[in-house]
Amino acid sequence: MNDAAPVTGGCLCGAVRYTLVAEPVAARQCWCRLCQYLAAGSATTNVIVPRAALTLNGALADYASHADSGNAMHRHFCPSCGTPVGGYAGVRAHLYVLRVGTLDDPDHYPPQATIWTDAAPRWALIDRDKPCHIGQPAATGAS
């Protein structure tokens, strides 16, 4: 991968831990309706990372569904405490979407953009100083 210092994280109860050894492809907030369910009413804040650079330890439950983008998604969570850890889209299985709240230091990767702003409730706080996309942005290169 690269010479990035390892970044670590895990779930609330500690049953799931991970180590990331590469910089993310992207860091963003998502306001799609499905992410609002996952975040209990807010946006999810995520880093998209090369899956080969991520080592996950501990059992994860998998919930398969289709995202608003139409992609088949696998969402992973700790079966003990319920913490949403991340997941991946079937069409881009080489990438993994980690929930920033599971990072040991959530300040490490602040969001660079916001997606699915058209699905956000009127009261949503969206940083308009960063790029905003009304839906799913086009995949570019690694993302």
Tab-separated table of C-alpha atoms in Angstrom:
chain	number	residue	atom	x	y	z
A	1	MET	CA	0.000	0.000	0.000
A	2	ASN	CA	1.896	3.038	1.254
A	3	ASP	CA	3.869	4.230	4.251
A	4	ALA	CA	0.882	5.719	6.084
A	5	ALA	CA	0.929	5.197	9.839
A	6	PRO	CA	-1.672	2.601	10.833
A	7	VAL	CA	-5.070	3.935	11.875
A	8	THR	CA	-7.161	1.836	14.231
A	9	GLY	CA	-10.762	1.572	15.283
A	10	GLY	CA	-13.542	-0.735	16.336
A	11	CYS	CA	-17.008	-1.157	17.743
A	12	LEU	CA	-18.448	0.071	21.045
A	13	CYS	CA	-17.957	-3.208	22.941
A	14	GLY	CA	-14.493	-3.943	21.512
A	15	ALA	CA	-15.438	-7.283	19.920
A	16	VAL	CA	-14.552	-5.874	16.470
A	17	ARG	CA	-11.236	-4.100	15.869
A	18	TYR	CA	-9.539	-3.006	12.665
A	19	THR	CA	-6.306	-1.548	11.362
A	20	LEU	CA	-6.014	0.590	8.230
A	21	VAL	CA	-2.601	1.028	6.573
A	22	ALA	CA	-3.453	3.334	3.633
A	23	GLU	CA	-4.985	6.750	3.160
A	24	PRO	CA	-8.698	6.828	2.281
A	25	VAL	CA	-9.865	7.307	-1.288
A	26	ALA	CA	-12.505	9.739	0.025
A	27	ALA	CA	-14.133	10.979	3.216
A	28	ARG	CA	-17.727	12.180	3.039
A	29	GLN	CA	-21.107	12.449	4.676
A	30	CYS	CA	-24.092	10.709	3.122
A	31	TRP	CA	-27.681	11.850	3.544
A	32	CYS	CA	-29.337	9.099	1.475
A	33	ARG	CA	-32.456	7.796	3.153
A	34	LEU	CA	-30.851	4.440	3.954
A	35	CYS	CA	-27.906	6.114	5.695
A	36	GLN	CA	-30.386	8.136	7.741
A	37	TYR	CA	-31.732	4.820	9.055
A	38	LEU	CA	-28.197	3.624	9.850
A	39	ALA	CA	-27.345	6.880	11.647
A	40	ALA	CA	-30.655	7.071	13.555
A	41	GLY	CA	-31.808	10.177	11.670
A	42	SER	CA	-28.632	11.972	10.685
A	43	ALA	CA	-26.104	11.474	7.901
A	44	THR	CA	-23.470	8.777	8.035
A	45	THR	CA	-19.884	9.999	8.008
A	46	ASN	CA	-17.625	7.621	6.127
A	47	VAL	CA	-14.137	7.026	4.796
A	48	ILE	CA	-13.769	4.939	1.668
A	49	VAL	CA	-10.617	2.835	1.915
A	50	PRO	CA	-8.813	0.232	-0.173
A	51	ARG	CA	-10.099	-3.074	1.163
A	52	ALA	CA	-6.641	-4.659	0.807
A	53	ALA	CA	-5.304	-2.073	3.295
A	54	LEU	CA	-7.863	-2.954	5.967
A	55	THR	CA	-7.545	-5.767	8.498
A	56	LEU	CA	-10.802	-6.525	10.325
A	57	ASN	CA	-10.730	-8.708	13.450
A	58	GLY	CA	-13.843	-10.065	15.132
A	59	ALA	CA	-17.180	-11.322	13.920
A	60	LEU	CA	-19.324	-9.000	11.827
A	61	ALA	CA	-22.970	-9.504	10.932
A	62	ASP	CA	-23.890	-8.716	7.308
A	63	TYR	CA	-27.062	-7.042	6.076
A	64	ALA	CA	-27.433	-7.206	2.291
A	65	SER	CA	-29.733	-4.745	0.515
A	66	HIS	CA	-29.874	-2.310	-2.394
A	67	ALA	CA	-28.788	1.306	-1.920
A	68	ASP	CA	-30.620	4.322	-3.345
A	69	SER	CA	-27.938	4.293	-6.075
A	70	GLY	CA	-29.188	0.849	-7.128
A	71	ASN	CA	-25.994	-0.881	-6.015
A	72	ALA	CA	-26.112	-4.118	-4.052
A	73	MET	CA	-24.691	-3.281	-0.622
A	74	HIS	CA	-23.321	-5.286	2.264
A	75	ARG	CA	-23.489	-3.433	5.560
A	76	HIS	CA	-21.507	-4.810	8.468
A	77	PHE	CA	-22.190	-4.346	12.150
A	78	CYS	CA	-21.089	-5.870	15.437
A	79	PRO	CA	-23.554	-8.623	16.388
A	80	SER	CA	-22.891	-7.985	20.087
A	81	CYS	CA	-23.350	-4.214	20.456
A	82	GLY	CA	-24.918	-3.303	17.084
A	83	THR	CA	-22.295	-0.705	16.085
A	84	PRO	CA	-22.387	-0.098	12.302
A	85	VAL	CA	-18.738	-0.640	11.320
A	86	GLY	CA	-18.906	-0.320	7.531
A	87	GLY	CA	-19.611	-2.204	4.360
A	88	TYR	CA	-19.113	-2.314	0.632
A	89	ALA	CA	-20.897	-2.109	-2.696
A	90	GLY	CA	-20.851	-5.268	-4.787
A	91	VAL	CA	-19.741	-3.305	-7.857
A	92	ARG	CA	-16.722	-1.922	-5.966
A	93	ALA	CA	-15.826	-4.770	-3.625
A	94	HIS	CA	-12.178	-3.612	-3.686
A	95	LEU	CA	-13.232	-0.642	-1.535
A	96	TYR	CA	-14.626	-0.642	2.002
A	97	VAL	CA	-16.712	2.131	3.578
A	98	LEU	CA	-15.764	2.609	7.240
A	99	ARG	CA	-17.969	4.627	9.597
A	100	VAL	CA	-15.849	7.485	10.953
A	101	GLY	CA	-17.414	7.106	14.402
A	102	THR	CA	-15.640	3.755	14.756
A	103	LEU	CA	-12.173	5.293	14.340
A	104	ASP	CA	-10.215	5.515	17.593
A	105	ASP	CA	-9.570	9.132	16.529
A	106	PRO	CA	-12.612	10.356	14.552
A	107	ASP	CA	-10.825	13.676	13.894
A	108	HIS	CA	-8.314	11.820	11.719
A	109	TYR	CA	-10.399	11.977	8.500
A	110	PRO	CA	-12.935	14.831	8.363
A	111	PRO	CA	-15.512	14.720	5.540
A	112	GLN	CA	-14.420	16.288	2.254
A	113	ALA	CA	-17.899	16.362	0.674
A	114	THR	CA	-21.586	15.650	1.283
A	115	ILE	CA	-23.670	13.381	-0.954
A	116	TRP	CA	-27.405	12.789	-1.369
A	117	THR	CA	-28.226	16.305	-0.133
A	118	ASP	CA	-31.645	16.150	-1.862
A	119	ALA	CA	-32.666	13.339	0.515
A	120	ALA	CA	-31.662	15.287	3.643
A	121	PRO	CA	-34.419	16.622	5.900
A	122	ARG	CA	-34.929	20.402	5.879
A	123	TRP	CA	-33.267	20.688	9.312
A	124	ALA	CA	-30.056	18.941	8.203
A	125	LEU	CA	-26.793	20.751	8.887
A	126	ILE	CA	-24.796	20.563	5.651
A	127	ASP	CA	-21.424	22.275	5.237
A	128	ARG	CA	-21.960	24.235	2.002
A	129	ASP	CA	-18.275	25.281	2.025
A	130	LYS	CA	-17.438	21.721	0.902
A	131	PRO	CA	-18.571	20.018	-2.322
A	132	CYS	CA	-22.202	18.905	-2.190
A	133	HIS	CA	-23.876	16.393	-4.504
A	134	ILE	CA	-27.660	16.046	-4.800
A	135	GLY	CA	-27.285	12.269	-5.300
A	136	GLN	CA	-24.574	9.689	-5.846
A	137	PRO	CA	-21.492	11.211	-7.515
A	138	ALA	CA	-20.060	9.408	-10.518
A	139	ALA	CA	-17.409	6.834	-9.668
A	140	THR	CA	-13.951	8.077	-10.515
A	141	GLY	CA	-10.799	5.988	-10.678
A	142	ALA	CA	-10.552	4.010	-7.441
A	143	SER	CA	-13.949	5.116	-6.091
